[in-house]
Coordinates of C-alpha atoms in Angstrom, one line a residue:
M21 CA 14.3 42.5 -9.4
S22 CA 15.1 39.0 -8.3
G23 CA 17.8 36.6 -9.5
R24 CA 19.5 33.2 -9.1
I25 CA 23.2 33.8 -9.8
A26 CA 26.4 33.8 -7.6
A27 CA 26.5 36.6 -5.1
D28 CA 29.8 37.9 -6.3
V29 CA 28.5 38.6 -9.8
E30 CA 28.0 42.4 -10.2
M31 CA 24.8 43.9 -11.4
R32 CA 25.0 44.9 -15.0
D33 CA 23.8 48.3 -16.3
S34 CA 20.8 46.7 -18.0
D35 CA 19.5 45.4 -14.7
I36 CA 16.2 47.1 -13.7
R37 CA 16.7 49.1 -10.6
L38 CA 13.8 51.4 -10.2
G39 CA 14.7 54.0 -7.7
A40 CA 18.0 52.4 -6.8
D41 CA 18.6 55.0 -4.1
E42 CA 15.3 54.3 -2.5
L43 CA 14.8 50.5 -2.8
P44 CA 16.7 47.6 -1.2
Y45 CA 18.9 45.4 -3.4
V46 CA 16.9 42.9 -5.5
H47 CA 18.8 39.8 -6.5
K48 CA 18.9 38.9 -10.2
V49 CA 17.6 35.6 -11.6
G50 CA 20.2 34.7 -14.2
K51 CA 20.1 32.1 -16.9
P52 CA 21.0 28.7 -15.5
P53 CA 24.0 26.8 -16.8
K54 CA 23.2 24.3 -19.5
Q55 CA 22.5 20.8 -18.0
D56 CA 24.1 17.6 -19.2
L57 CA 21.2 15.6 -20.8
L58 CA 22.9 12.2 -20.2
K59 CA 23.5 13.1 -16.6
E60 CA 19.9 14.2 -16.2
I61 CA 18.6 10.9 -17.6
K62 CA 21.0 8.9 -15.4
T63 CA 19.9 10.8 -12.3
A64 CA 16.2 10.3 -13.1
L65 CA 16.7 6.5 -13.7
K66 CA 18.7 6.2 -10.5
E67 CA 16.1 8.0 -8.4
T68 CA 13.3 5.9 -9.9
F69 CA 14.9 2.4 -9.7
L70 CA 17.9 2.8 -7.4
S71 CA 16.8 5.4 -4.9
D72 CA 18.3 3.4 -2.0
D73 CA 21.7 3.1 -3.8
P74 CA 21.9 -0.7 -3.4
L75 CA 25.3 -0.9 -5.1
K76 CA 27.0 1.4 -2.7
P77 CA 28.4 -1.4 -0.4
F78 CA 30.0 -3.0 -3.5
K79 CA 32.0 0.1 -4.5
D80 CA 35.8 -0.3 -4.4
Q81 CA 35.5 -3.8 -2.9
P82 CA 37.7 -6.8 -4.1
R83 CA 36.0 -9.4 -6.2
K84 CA 35.8 -12.0 -3.4
K85 CA 34.2 -9.4 -1.1
K86 CA 31.7 -8.5 -3.8
F87 CA 30.7 -12.2 -4.1
V88 CA 30.2 -12.5 -0.3
L89 CA 28.2 -9.2 -0.2
G90 CA 26.1 -10.5 -3.1
L91 CA 25.3 -13.7 -1.3
Q92 CA 24.4 -11.7 1.9
T93 CA 22.2 -9.5 -0.2
L94 CA 20.3 -12.4 -1.6
F95 CA 20.3 -14.4 1.7
P96 CA 20.3 -11.9 4.6
I97 CA 20.5 -14.8 7.1
L98 CA 24.2 -15.1 6.2
N99 CA 24.7 -11.6 7.6
W100 CA 22.7 -11.5 10.8
S101 CA 23.5 -15.2 11.7
R102 CA 27.1 -14.2 12.5
D103 CA 25.9 -12.3 15.6
Y104 CA 23.2 -14.9 16.6
T105 CA 23.3 -15.9 20.2
L106 CA 21.6 -18.4 22.5
S107 CA 19.6 -15.6 24.2
K108 CA 18.2 -14.6 20.8
F109 CA 17.3 -18.2 20.1
K110 CA 15.4 -18.4 23.3
G111 CA 13.2 -15.5 22.3
D112 CA 12.8 -17.0 18.7
L113 CA 11.9 -20.4 20.1
I114 CA 9.2 -19.1 22.4
A115 CA 7.8 -16.9 19.5
G116 CA 8.0 -19.7 17.0
C117 CA 6.1 -22.1 19.3
T118 CA 3.5 -19.5 20.1
I119 CA 2.7 -18.6 16.4
A120 CA 2.7 -22.3 15.5
S121 CA -0.1 -22.9 18.0
L122 CA -2.0 -20.1 16.3
C123 CA -1.2 -21.0 12.7
I124 CA -2.1 -24.7 12.7
P125 CA -5.9 -24.3 13.3
Q126 CA -5.9 -21.2 11.1
D127 CA -4.2 -22.9 8.2
I128 CA -6.8 -25.7 8.2
G129 CA -9.6 -23.1 8.1
Y130 CA -7.9 -20.9 5.5
A131 CA -7.5 -23.8 3.2
K132 CA -11.2 -24.3 3.3
L133 CA -11.6 -20.6 2.3
A134 CA -9.5 -21.4 -0.8
N135 CA -11.7 -24.5 -1.4
L136 CA -8.6 -26.8 -0.8
D137 CA -8.2 -29.8 1.4
P138 CA -6.9 -28.9 5.0
Q139 CA -3.4 -30.3 4.5
Y140 CA -2.6 -27.6 1.8
G141 CA -3.0 -24.9 4.4
L142 CA -0.5 -26.7 6.6
Y143 CA 1.9 -27.3 3.6
S144 CA 1.8 -23.5 3.0
S145 CA 3.1 -22.9 6.6
F146 CA 6.0 -25.4 6.2
V147 CA 8.0 -24.7 3.1
P148 CA 7.4 -20.9 2.4
P149 CA 8.4 -19.8 6.0
L150 CA 11.7 -21.7 5.6
I151 CA 12.5 -20.0 2.3
Y152 CA 11.5 -16.6 3.7
A153 CA 13.7 -17.1 6.8
F154 CA 16.8 -17.3 4.5
M155 CA 15.8 -14.6 2.0
G156 CA 13.6 -12.1 3.9
S157 CA 14.8 -9.0 5.5
S158 CA 12.0 -8.6 8.1
R159 CA 12.7 -9.9 11.7
D160 CA 9.0 -9.9 12.7
I161 CA 6.8 -11.2 9.8
A162 CA 5.2 -14.6 10.3
I163 CA 4.6 -16.3 7.0
G164 CA 1.7 -18.5 6.0
P165 CA -1.7 -18.4 4.4
V166 CA -3.9 -15.4 5.2
A167 CA -7.7 -15.0 5.1
V168 CA -8.0 -12.3 2.5
V169 CA -5.7 -13.9 -0.1
S170 CA -7.3 -17.3 0.6
L171 CA -10.8 -16.0 -0.1
L172 CA -9.7 -14.0 -3.1
L173 CA -7.9 -17.0 -4.6
G174 CA -10.7 -19.4 -3.8
T175 CA -13.3 -17.1 -5.4
M176 CA -11.3 -16.4 -8.6
L177 CA -10.4 -20.1 -9.0
R178 CA -14.0 -21.2 -8.5
N179 CA -15.1 -18.8 -11.2
E180 CA -12.9 -20.8 -13.6
V181 CA -13.2 -24.4 -12.3
D182 CA -15.7 -26.2 -10.0
P183 CA -13.7 -27.4 -7.0
V184 CA -16.0 -30.3 -6.4
K185 CA -16.7 -31.6 -9.9
H186 CA -13.2 -31.0 -11.2
K187 CA -11.1 -31.2 -8.1
Q188 CA -7.8 -32.1 -9.8
E189 CA -8.1 -29.3 -12.4
Y190 CA -8.9 -26.9 -9.6
L191 CA -5.9 -28.0 -7.6
R192 CA -3.6 -27.7 -10.6
L193 CA -4.9 -24.2 -11.3
A194 CA -4.3 -23.2 -7.7
F195 CA -0.6 -24.3 -8.0
T196 CA -0.4 -22.5 -11.4
A197 CA -1.8 -19.3 -9.8
T198 CA 0.6 -19.6 -6.9
F199 CA 3.6 -20.0 -9.3
F200 CA 2.6 -16.8 -11.3
A201 CA 1.9 -14.9 -8.0
G202 CA 5.5 -15.7 -7.0
V203 CA 6.9 -14.7 -10.5
T204 CA 5.0 -11.4 -10.3
Q205 CA 6.4 -10.7 -6.8
A206 CA 9.9 -11.7 -7.7
A207 CA 9.9 -9.7 -10.9
L208 CA 8.7 -6.5 -9.2
G209 CA 11.5 -6.9 -6.7
F210 CA 14.2 -7.8 -9.2
F211 CA 13.4 -5.0 -11.6
R212 CA 12.9 -2.7 -8.6
L213 CA 9.3 -1.8 -9.5
G214 CA 8.0 -2.0 -5.9
F215 CA 6.8 1.6 -6.1
L216 CA 3.9 0.3 -8.3
I217 CA 2.1 -1.2 -5.3
D218 CA 2.0 2.3 -3.7
F219 CA -0.6 3.3 -6.3
L220 CA -3.1 1.3 -4.2
S221 CA -3.9 3.9 -1.6
H222 CA -4.0 3.2 2.1
A223 CA -7.7 4.2 2.2
A224 CA -8.6 1.7 -0.5
I225 CA -6.7 -1.0 1.3
V226 CA -8.5 -0.3 4.5
G227 CA -11.8 -0.5 2.8
F228 CA -10.9 -3.7 0.8
M229 CA -9.6 -5.5 3.9
G230 CA -12.6 -4.5 6.0
G231 CA -15.0 -5.6 3.3
A232 CA -13.1 -8.9 2.8
A233 CA -13.3 -9.4 6.6
V234 CA -17.1 -9.0 6.6
T235 CA -17.4 -11.4 3.6
I236 CA -15.1 -14.0 5.2
A237 CA -17.1 -13.8 8.5
L238 CA -20.4 -14.2 6.6
Q239 CA -19.0 -17.2 4.7
Q240 CA -18.3 -18.9 8.0
L241 CA -22.0 -18.9 8.9
K242 CA -22.2 -22.1 6.9
G243 CA -19.8 -23.9 9.3
L244 CA -21.1 -22.1 12.4
F245 CA -24.7 -23.1 11.8
G246 CA -24.0 -26.4 10.2
I247 CA -25.7 -25.5 6.9
K248 CA -25.3 -28.0 4.1
D249 CA -27.0 -26.2 1.2
F250 CA -25.1 -22.9 1.1
T251 CA -24.8 -20.3 -1.6
K252 CA -21.5 -20.1 -3.6
K253 CA -21.8 -16.4 -4.0
T254 CA -20.0 -14.1 -1.6
D255 CA -22.2 -10.9 -1.5
V256 CA -24.0 -10.2 1.7
V257 CA -27.5 -10.4 0.2
S258 CA -27.0 -13.9 -1.2
V259 CA -25.3 -15.2 2.0
M260 CA -28.0 -13.8 4.3
R261 CA -30.8 -15.1 2.0
S262 CA -29.1 -18.6 2.2
V263 CA -28.9 -18.5 6.0
V264 CA -32.5 -17.4 6.4
N265 CA -33.9 -19.9 3.9
S266 CA -32.1 -22.7 5.7
A267 CA -33.3 -21.6 9.2
H268 CA -36.3 -24.1 9.4
H269 CA -34.5 -27.2 8.3
G270 CA -30.8 -26.6 7.6
W271 CA -29.5 -25.4 11.0
N272 CA -27.9 -27.9 13.4
W273 CA -28.3 -26.8 17.0
Q274 CA -25.4 -29.0 18.3
T275 CA -23.1 -27.3 15.7
L276 CA -24.4 -23.9 16.6
L277 CA -23.8 -24.5 20.3
I278 CA -20.2 -25.6 19.7
G279 CA -19.5 -22.7 17.3
V280 CA -21.0 -19.9 19.4
S281 CA -19.5 -21.2 22.6
F282 CA -16.0 -21.3 21.3
L283 CA -16.4 -18.1 19.3
T284 CA -17.3 -16.4 22.6
F285 CA -14.3 -18.0 24.3
L286 CA -12.0 -16.8 21.5
L287 CA -13.3 -13.2 21.5
V288 CA -13.1 -13.0 25.3
T289 CA -9.4 -14.2 25.2
K290 CA -8.7 -11.7 22.5
F291 CA -10.2 -8.9 24.6
I292 CA -8.2 -10.0 27.6
G293 CA -5.0 -10.1 25.6
K294 CA -5.7 -6.6 24.2
K295 CA -6.3 -5.1 27.6
N296 CA -3.3 -6.8 29.2
K297 CA -0.3 -7.0 26.9
K298 CA 1.5 -9.5 29.3
L299 CA -1.3 -12.0 28.4
F300 CA -0.6 -11.8 24.7
W301 CA -0.1 -15.6 24.7
L302 CA -3.7 -16.3 25.7
P303 CA -5.4 -15.3 22.5
A304 CA -2.5 -16.9 20.6
I305 CA -3.0 -20.4 22.1
A306 CA -6.8 -20.1 22.4
P307 CA -7.5 -21.4 18.9
L308 CA -5.4 -24.6 19.5
I309 CA -7.1 -25.1 22.9
S310 CA -10.5 -24.7 21.2
V311 CA -9.5 -27.3 18.6
I312 CA -8.3 -29.8 21.2
V313 CA -11.3 -29.4 23.5
S314 CA -13.9 -29.5 20.8
T315 CA -12.3 -32.4 19.0
F316 CA -12.2 -34.4 22.2
F317 CA -15.8 -33.5 22.9
V318 CA -17.0 -34.6 19.5
F319 CA -14.9 -37.8 19.7
I320 CA -16.3 -39.0 23.1
T321 CA -19.9 -38.0 22.2
H322 CA -19.8 -39.0 18.5
A323 CA -21.6 -35.7 17.7
E324 CA -20.9 -36.3 14.0
R325 CA -23.7 -38.9 14.1
H326 CA -26.1 -36.1 15.0
G327 CA -25.3 -33.8 12.1
V328 CA -22.1 -32.1 13.4
Q329 CA -19.8 -31.7 10.4
I330 CA -16.2 -32.6 11.0
V331 CA -12.9 -32.4 9.1
R332 CA -12.8 -36.2 8.8
H333 CA -9.4 -36.6 7.1
I334 CA -6.2 -34.7 6.7
H335 CA -3.5 -36.3 4.6
K336 CA -0.5 -37.3 6.6
G337 CA 3.1 -36.5 5.6
I338 CA 5.0 -33.5 4.3
N339 CA 4.5 -31.7 1.0
P340 CA 4.6 -33.9 -2.1
S341 CA 6.1 -32.4 -5.3
S342 CA 3.7 -30.5 -7.5
V343 CA 6.0 -29.4 -10.3
H344 CA 4.2 -31.6 -12.8
E345 CA 0.8 -30.2 -11.7
I346 CA 1.4 -26.7 -12.9
Y347 CA -0.1 -25.6 -16.2
F348 CA 2.7 -24.3 -18.4
S349 CA 0.6 -24.6 -21.5
G350 CA -3.0 -24.9 -22.6
P351 CA -6.1 -22.8 -21.9
F352 CA -5.6 -22.8 -18.1
L353 CA -2.2 -21.1 -18.4
A354 CA -3.7 -17.6 -19.1
K355 CA -6.3 -18.1 -16.3
G356 CA -3.6 -19.1 -13.8
F357 CA -1.5 -16.1 -14.8
K358 CA -4.4 -13.6 -14.4
I359 CA -5.4 -15.0 -11.0
G360 CA -1.8 -15.3 -9.9
V361 CA -1.0 -11.6 -10.7
V362 CA -4.0 -10.3 -8.8
A363 CA -3.4 -12.6 -5.8
G364 CA 0.3 -11.9 -5.8
L365 CA -0.1 -8.1 -5.7
I366 CA -2.6 -8.3 -2.9
A367 CA -0.4 -10.6 -0.9
L368 CA 2.6 -8.4 -1.6
T369 CA 0.8 -5.3 -0.5
E370 CA -0.3 -6.9 2.8
A371 CA 3.2 -8.3 3.5
V372 CA 5.1 -5.1 2.7
A373 CA 2.7 -3.0 4.9
I374 CA 3.1 -5.4 7.8
G375 CA 6.9 -5.5 7.4
R376 CA 7.2 -1.7 7.3
T377 CA 4.9 -1.4 10.4
F378 CA 7.0 -3.7 12.6
A379 CA 10.3 -2.4 11.2
S380 CA 9.4 1.2 12.2
M381 CA 8.4 -0.1 15.7
K382 CA 11.9 -1.7 16.1
D383 CA 13.7 1.0 14.3
Y384 CA 15.4 -0.9 11.5
Q385 CA 15.3 -0.6 7.7
L386 CA 13.3 -2.9 5.5
D387 CA 14.3 -3.2 1.9
G388 CA 11.0 -3.5 0.0
N389 CA 12.6 -4.9 -3.2
K390 CA 14.4 -7.6 -1.2
E391 CA 11.1 -8.5 0.5
M392 CA 9.5 -8.8 -2.9
V393 CA 12.2 -11.2 -4.2
A394 CA 12.0 -13.2 -1.0
L395 CA 8.2 -13.4 -1.1
G396 CA 8.2 -14.3 -4.8
S397 CA 10.9 -17.0 -4.4
M398 CA 9.0 -18.6 -1.5
N399 CA 5.8 -18.7 -3.5
I400 CA 7.5 -20.1 -6.6
I401 CA 9.2 -22.9 -4.6
G402 CA 5.9 -23.3 -2.7
S403 CA 4.0 -23.9 -6.0
F404 CA 6.5 -26.7 -6.7
T405 CA 5.8 -28.3 -3.2
S406 CA 1.9 -28.3 -3.1
C407 CA 1.5 -24.9 -1.4
Y408 CA -0.8 -22.1 -2.3
V409 CA -0.1 -18.4 -2.0
A410 CA 1.5 -17.5 1.3
T411 CA 2.3 -14.0 2.6
G412 CA 2.8 -12.1 5.9
S413 CA 0.0 -12.6 8.4
F414 CA -0.8 -9.5 10.5
S415 CA -2.3 -11.5 13.4
R416 CA 0.6 -14.0 13.5
S417 CA 3.2 -11.2 13.0
A418 CA 1.7 -9.3 15.9
V419 CA 1.9 -12.4 18.2
N420 CA 5.4 -13.0 16.9
Y421 CA 6.4 -9.5 17.8
M422 CA 4.8 -9.6 21.3
A423 CA 6.3 -13.0 22.0
G424 CA 9.7 -11.5 21.7
C425 CA 11.0 -12.7 18.4
N426 CA 14.5 -11.5 17.5
T427 CA 15.0 -12.8 14.0
A428 CA 13.4 -14.9 11.3
V429 CA 14.4 -18.0 13.2
S430 CA 10.9 -17.9 14.7
N431 CA 9.6 -18.8 11.2
I432 CA 12.0 -21.8 11.1
V433 CA 10.7 -23.0 14.5
M434 CA 7.1 -22.6 13.4
S435 CA 7.9 -24.4 10.2
F436 CA 9.4 -27.4 12.0
I437 CA 6.4 -27.6 14.4
V438 CA 4.1 -27.7 11.4
M439 CA 6.3 -30.4 9.9
L440 CA 5.9 -32.5 13.1
T441 CA 2.2 -31.9 13.0
L442 CA 2.0 -33.2 9.4
F443 CA 4.0 -36.3 10.3
V444 CA 2.4 -37.1 13.6
I445 CA -0.7 -35.2 14.7
T446 CA -2.9 -34.8 11.5
P447 CA -4.9 -38.0 12.2
L448 CA -6.0 -36.5 15.5
F449 CA -7.8 -33.7 13.6
K450 CA -10.3 -36.2 12.1
Y451 CA -13.0 -35.3 14.6
T452 CA -12.4 -31.6 14.6
P453 CA -15.8 -29.9 14.0
N454 CA -16.0 -27.4 11.1
A455 CA -17.8 -25.0 13.5
I456 CA -14.5 -24.5 15.4
L457 CA -12.6 -23.6 12.3
A458 CA -15.4 -21.1 11.4
S459 CA -15.1 -19.6 14.9
I460 CA -11.3 -19.3 14.6
I461 CA -11.6 -17.6 11.2
I462 CA -14.3 -15.2 12.4
S463 CA -12.3 -14.2 15.5
A464 CA -9.2 -13.7 13.3
V465 CA -10.7 -11.6 10.5
L466 CA -12.5 -9.2 12.9
G467 CA -9.2 -7.6 13.5
L468 CA -9.0 -6.7 9.8
I469 CA -11.8 -4.2 10.3
D470 CA -10.0 -1.0 11.3
Y471 CA -12.7 1.3 12.7
D472 CA -10.1 3.9 14.0
A473 CA -8.6 4.2 10.5
V474 CA -12.0 4.8 8.9
V475 CA -12.8 7.6 11.5
L476 CA -9.4 9.1 10.8
L477 CA -9.9 9.0 7.1
W478 CA -13.2 10.9 7.5
K479 CA -11.5 13.6 9.6
I480 CA -8.5 14.0 7.4
D481 CA -9.6 13.5 3.8
K482 CA -13.2 13.0 2.7
F483 CA -12.1 11.7 -0.7
D484 CA -10.0 9.0 1.0
F485 CA -13.1 8.1 3.1
V486 CA -15.2 7.7 -0.2
A487 CA -12.4 5.5 -1.6
C488 CA -12.5 3.4 1.6
M489 CA -16.3 3.0 1.6
G490 CA -16.4 2.3 -2.2
A491 CA -14.0 -0.6 -1.8
F492 CA -15.8 -1.8 1.3
F493 CA -19.3 -1.8 -0.2
G494 CA -18.0 -3.2 -3.5
V495 CA -16.6 -6.3 -1.7
V496 CA -19.6 -6.7 0.7
F497 CA -22.4 -6.2 -1.8
I498 CA -21.0 -7.4 -5.1
S499 CA -17.8 -9.6 -5.0
V500 CA -14.2 -9.6 -3.9
E501 CA -13.0 -9.0 -7.4
I502 CA -15.3 -6.1 -8.0
G503 CA -14.4 -4.6 -4.6
L504 CA -10.7 -4.9 -5.5
L505 CA -11.4 -3.3 -8.9
I506 CA -13.2 -0.4 -7.2
A507 CA -10.3 0.0 -4.8
V508 CA -7.8 0.3 -7.7
A509 CA -10.1 2.5 -9.8
I510 CA -10.7 5.0 -6.9
S511 CA -7.0 5.1 -6.1
F512 CA -6.2 6.0 -9.7
A513 CA -9.1 8.4 -9.8
K514 CA -7.7 10.3 -6.8
I515 CA -4.3 10.5 -8.5
L516 CA -5.8 11.8 -11.7
L517 CA -8.0 14.3 -9.8
Q518 CA -5.0 15.6 -8.0
V519 CA -2.9 15.8 -11.1
T520 CA -5.5 17.3 -13.4
R521 CA -7.0 19.7 -10.8
P522 CA -4.1 21.0 -8.7
R523 CA -4.6 23.6 -6.0
T524 CA -4.0 27.3 -6.6
A525 CA -4.1 30.1 -4.0
V526 CA -4.2 33.9 -3.8
L527 CA -1.4 35.2 -1.7
G528 CA -1.3 38.3 0.5
K529 CA 1.3 39.9 2.7
I530 CA 1.6 39.0 6.3
P531 CA 1.6 42.3 8.3
R532 CA 5.1 43.5 9.5
T533 CA 6.9 40.8 7.4
S534 CA 8.0 40.4 3.8
V535 CA 6.3 37.0 3.7
Y536 CA 3.4 36.3 1.3
R537 CA 0.9 33.5 2.2
N538 CA -2.5 32.1 1.3
I539 CA -5.1 34.6 2.3
E540 CA -7.6 31.8 3.2
Q541 CA -5.1 30.3 5.6
Y542 CA -4.0 33.7 7.0
P543 CA -7.1 36.0 7.0
G544 CA -4.9 38.9 8.2
A545 CA -2.8 38.8 5.1
T546 CA -3.3 41.9 3.0
R547 CA -3.7 42.1 -0.8
V548 CA -1.4 44.4 -2.8
P549 CA -3.3 47.1 -4.6
G550 CA -3.0 46.7 -8.4
V551 CA -1.3 43.3 -8.0
L552 CA -2.8 39.7 -8.0
I553 CA -0.4 37.0 -6.6
I554 CA -1.3 33.4 -7.5
R555 CA 0.6 30.3 -6.2
V556 CA 0.4 27.1 -8.3
D557 CA 0.8 24.1 -6.0
S558 CA 1.7 21.5 -8.6
A559 CA 4.0 20.6 -11.6
I560 CA 2.5 22.0 -14.8
Y561 CA 1.9 19.1 -17.3
F562 CA -0.3 18.4 -20.3
S563 CA -2.9 17.0 -18.0
N564 CA -3.4 20.2 -16.0
S565 CA -1.9 23.0 -18.0
N566 CA -5.1 24.2 -19.5
Y567 CA -6.9 24.1 -16.2
I568 CA -4.2 26.1 -14.5
K569 CA -4.3 28.8 -17.2
E570 CA -8.1 29.0 -17.0
R571 CA -8.1 29.0 -13.2
I572 CA -5.6 31.9 -13.1
L573 CA -7.7 33.9 -15.5
R574 CA -10.8 33.1 -13.3
W575 CA -8.9 34.4 -10.2
L576 CA -8.3 37.6 -12.2
R577 CA -12.0 38.0 -13.2
D578 CA -13.1 37.3 -9.6
E579 CA -10.6 39.8 -8.3
E580 CA -11.8 42.5 -10.7
E581 CA -15.5 41.9 -9.8
T582 CA -14.9 41.7 -6.1
F583 CA -12.7 44.9 -5.8
K584 CA -14.3 47.2 -8.4
D585 CA -13.7 50.3 -6.2
Q586 CA -9.9 49.6 -5.9
P587 CA -7.1 50.2 -8.5
R588 CA -7.4 47.7 -11.3
V589 CA -4.9 44.8 -11.5
E590 CA -1.8 45.8 -13.5
Y591 CA 0.5 42.9 -12.5
M592 CA -0.1 39.2 -12.3
I593 CA 2.5 37.5 -10.2
V594 CA 2.6 33.7 -10.4
D595 CA 4.6 32.1 -7.5
M596 CA 6.2 29.0 -9.0
S597 CA 8.0 27.8 -5.8
P598 CA 5.9 24.6 -5.6
V599 CA 6.2 23.9 -9.4
T600 CA 8.6 21.1 -9.6
D601 CA 8.5 20.6 -13.4
I602 CA 6.8 21.8 -16.6
D603 CA 6.4 20.3 -20.0
T604 CA 5.7 21.6 -23.5
S605 CA 2.0 21.9 -22.9
G606 CA 2.7 23.8 -19.7
I607 CA 4.9 26.2 -21.7
H608 CA 2.2 26.7 -24.3
A609 CA -0.3 27.4 -21.4
L610 CA 2.0 30.1 -20.0
E611 CA 2.3 31.6 -23.5
E612 CA -1.5 31.7 -23.9
L613 CA -1.8 33.1 -20.4
H614 CA 0.7 35.8 -21.2
S615 CA -1.2 36.6 -24.4
S616 CA -4.5 36.8 -22.6
L617 CA -3.1 39.1 -19.9
Q618 CA -1.5 41.4 -22.5
K619 CA -5.0 41.9 -24.0
R620 CA -6.1 43.0 -20.6
D621 CA -3.0 45.2 -20.2
V622 CA -1.8 43.1 -17.3
Q623 CA 1.9 42.2 -17.0
L624 CA 2.9 38.6 -16.2
I625 CA 5.6 38.1 -13.6
L626 CA 7.1 34.8 -12.4
T627 CA 8.8 34.2 -9.1
N628 CA 11.2 31.6 -7.8
P629 CA 11.0 28.9 -10.6
G630 CA 13.1 25.9 -9.8
Q631 CA 16.2 25.0 -11.8
T632 CA 14.4 22.4 -14.0
V633 CA 11.5 24.9 -14.7
L634 CA 13.9 27.7 -15.4
D635 CA 15.9 25.6 -17.8
K636 CA 12.8 24.9 -19.8
L637 CA 11.6 28.5 -19.7
H638 CA 14.9 29.6 -21.3
A639 CA 15.1 26.7 -23.7
S640 CA 11.6 27.5 -25.0
H641 CA 12.5 31.2 -25.1
F642 CA 9.5 32.0 -22.9
A643 CA 11.8 33.9 -20.6
D644 CA 12.7 36.1 -23.5
L645 CA 9.0 36.5 -24.4
I646 CA 8.0 38.0 -21.1
G647 CA 11.5 39.5 -20.4
E648 CA 14.1 38.2 -18.0
D649 CA 13.4 41.3 -15.9
K650 CA 10.0 39.7 -15.1
I651 CA 11.5 36.7 -13.3
F652 CA 12.2 37.2 -9.6
L653 CA 13.7 35.3 -6.8
T654 CA 10.8 36.0 -4.4
V655 CA 7.4 37.6 -4.4
N656 CA 8.7 40.3 -2.2
D657 CA 11.3 41.2 -4.7
A658 CA 8.7 41.5 -7.4
I659 CA 6.6 43.7 -5.2
L660 CA 9.5 45.9 -4.3
T661 CA 10.2 46.5 -8.0
F662 CA 6.6 47.0 -9.3
A663 CA 4.7 48.1 -6.2
P664 CA 7.2 49.9 -4.0
K665 CA 4.5 51.6 -2.0
M666 CA 3.7 48.3 -0.3
E667 CA 7.1 48.6 1.4
Q668 CA 5.4 50.8 3.9
A669 CA 2.7 48.2 4.8

């Protein structure tokens, strides 16, 4: 039989050795040493919350050194700035100027998505990037407002307060939501709960982002066509009905000409930049060029007198304080908290995904919990300085990376350029047509639709594809919130399905080896006469224990019906190699399985249970129930003991 004890322990007389002179040595599975409960709890907590061992650098350090390390942990800039050089600054300067040229026109457009005045988009690219540069651990993320979060925030805020009739209350609620978004992000990082955002599957995120991109692009048809009377709903049916109904009297051909012309220009430059990586700067500066040219054209022709809608006014100067604007009491407090939590989690998911992507490309480690604290801190401070929710932008981060950024100083450069814009240039945006902002947003969000990822999901996992499509259609045909809810629901449904319905497999022997594998994967694997070998590919918990028991018995019934002309099954071997844990319900399920098999005159045999599982089998006395001589190290050991004729196979 099989065993798990030290090799130098001699076999006792009670060990089962059928035909000892004929069979090879079979290693015994002994009772494991009793584990320290406190140590187990400590290990479990450490692996859950401190898996990266963040306190290791502080070990055996003097108090002064610990204080310095603590500051460097909170402000990573204190660490990498010691090796900062002029050559690195040149790369950061170029990258910062490049992403600034991209972010300025985008910020004005994204503020409109959030139903806020244009200056609030610029405010959100001034203060938050500065805070992140000091506290963030990513070298490549470019911080600012993003399309998806702007749309989500604007939609949820508008459901609570009308942005036109109650403009001040709407603005205050936006700052309140931003504050709680920051609190949510910082709390997740501080309490090291970042693993919670991993419950939103990649497939659901792909679908949600794609649906949001389509919704955002459809929303821009108002500015692109110059439509004044436009629906406030975001679903595709309402938007297209609004566009069609306004076709006879609501479209402005001058606006349409400006919008389509510059949208074509933006898409062409993006295509050129994608084909030729050396021309990455072309799509980066194309939005600013479009704004300058279109603004100049409208100014000299006074196209606004012919129905071309323009920005008209952007407040000059840097961020005013908004501490007194945040709702810390009253009925809007709960609403701001709810909106902030949702917006904060989506912003966090996007930023962490972007940061990890570029960190892997440059081969450096990104501390997810530090990122959360940094993002949360910048949004908390941003809510005090008239900003709305900011996060990592994929388009800007990609440009930042390709422009040759070396550190987060590129964010500082971008921030100062935005500050100069707020001080000096904002009056020049007065004649900027809304059609240009719509074109810029459409060209930006098209990159959020990841066709390749959808195709890959279909090829790899059909359930992931369904999750992706569910989130996509939920956003496009219902609303952003419902789409997000569907994405979360499908992600949890997949987890529940995998937990409650784990895979099991019948094993057979690979010819000329002592290896036993899934007969579906290896058609050449042969069954053992009189033995049914089942592998359980999951931990056995209360949520799946009954299913696993029933599934094993069903395998037995199927085996008996399929191979009626062969010797009946006398031994049921359950390979527990993949079973990482088992709970009380799992033990009860094994007891019931053992009882059912006894009634059929079939012996239950277990192979290779892990230490945790084996501990619980002995603690529950289940090992005594089936007999310690029925627990083996490998499937082959069990076969050698109970079906020795297979040794000749």
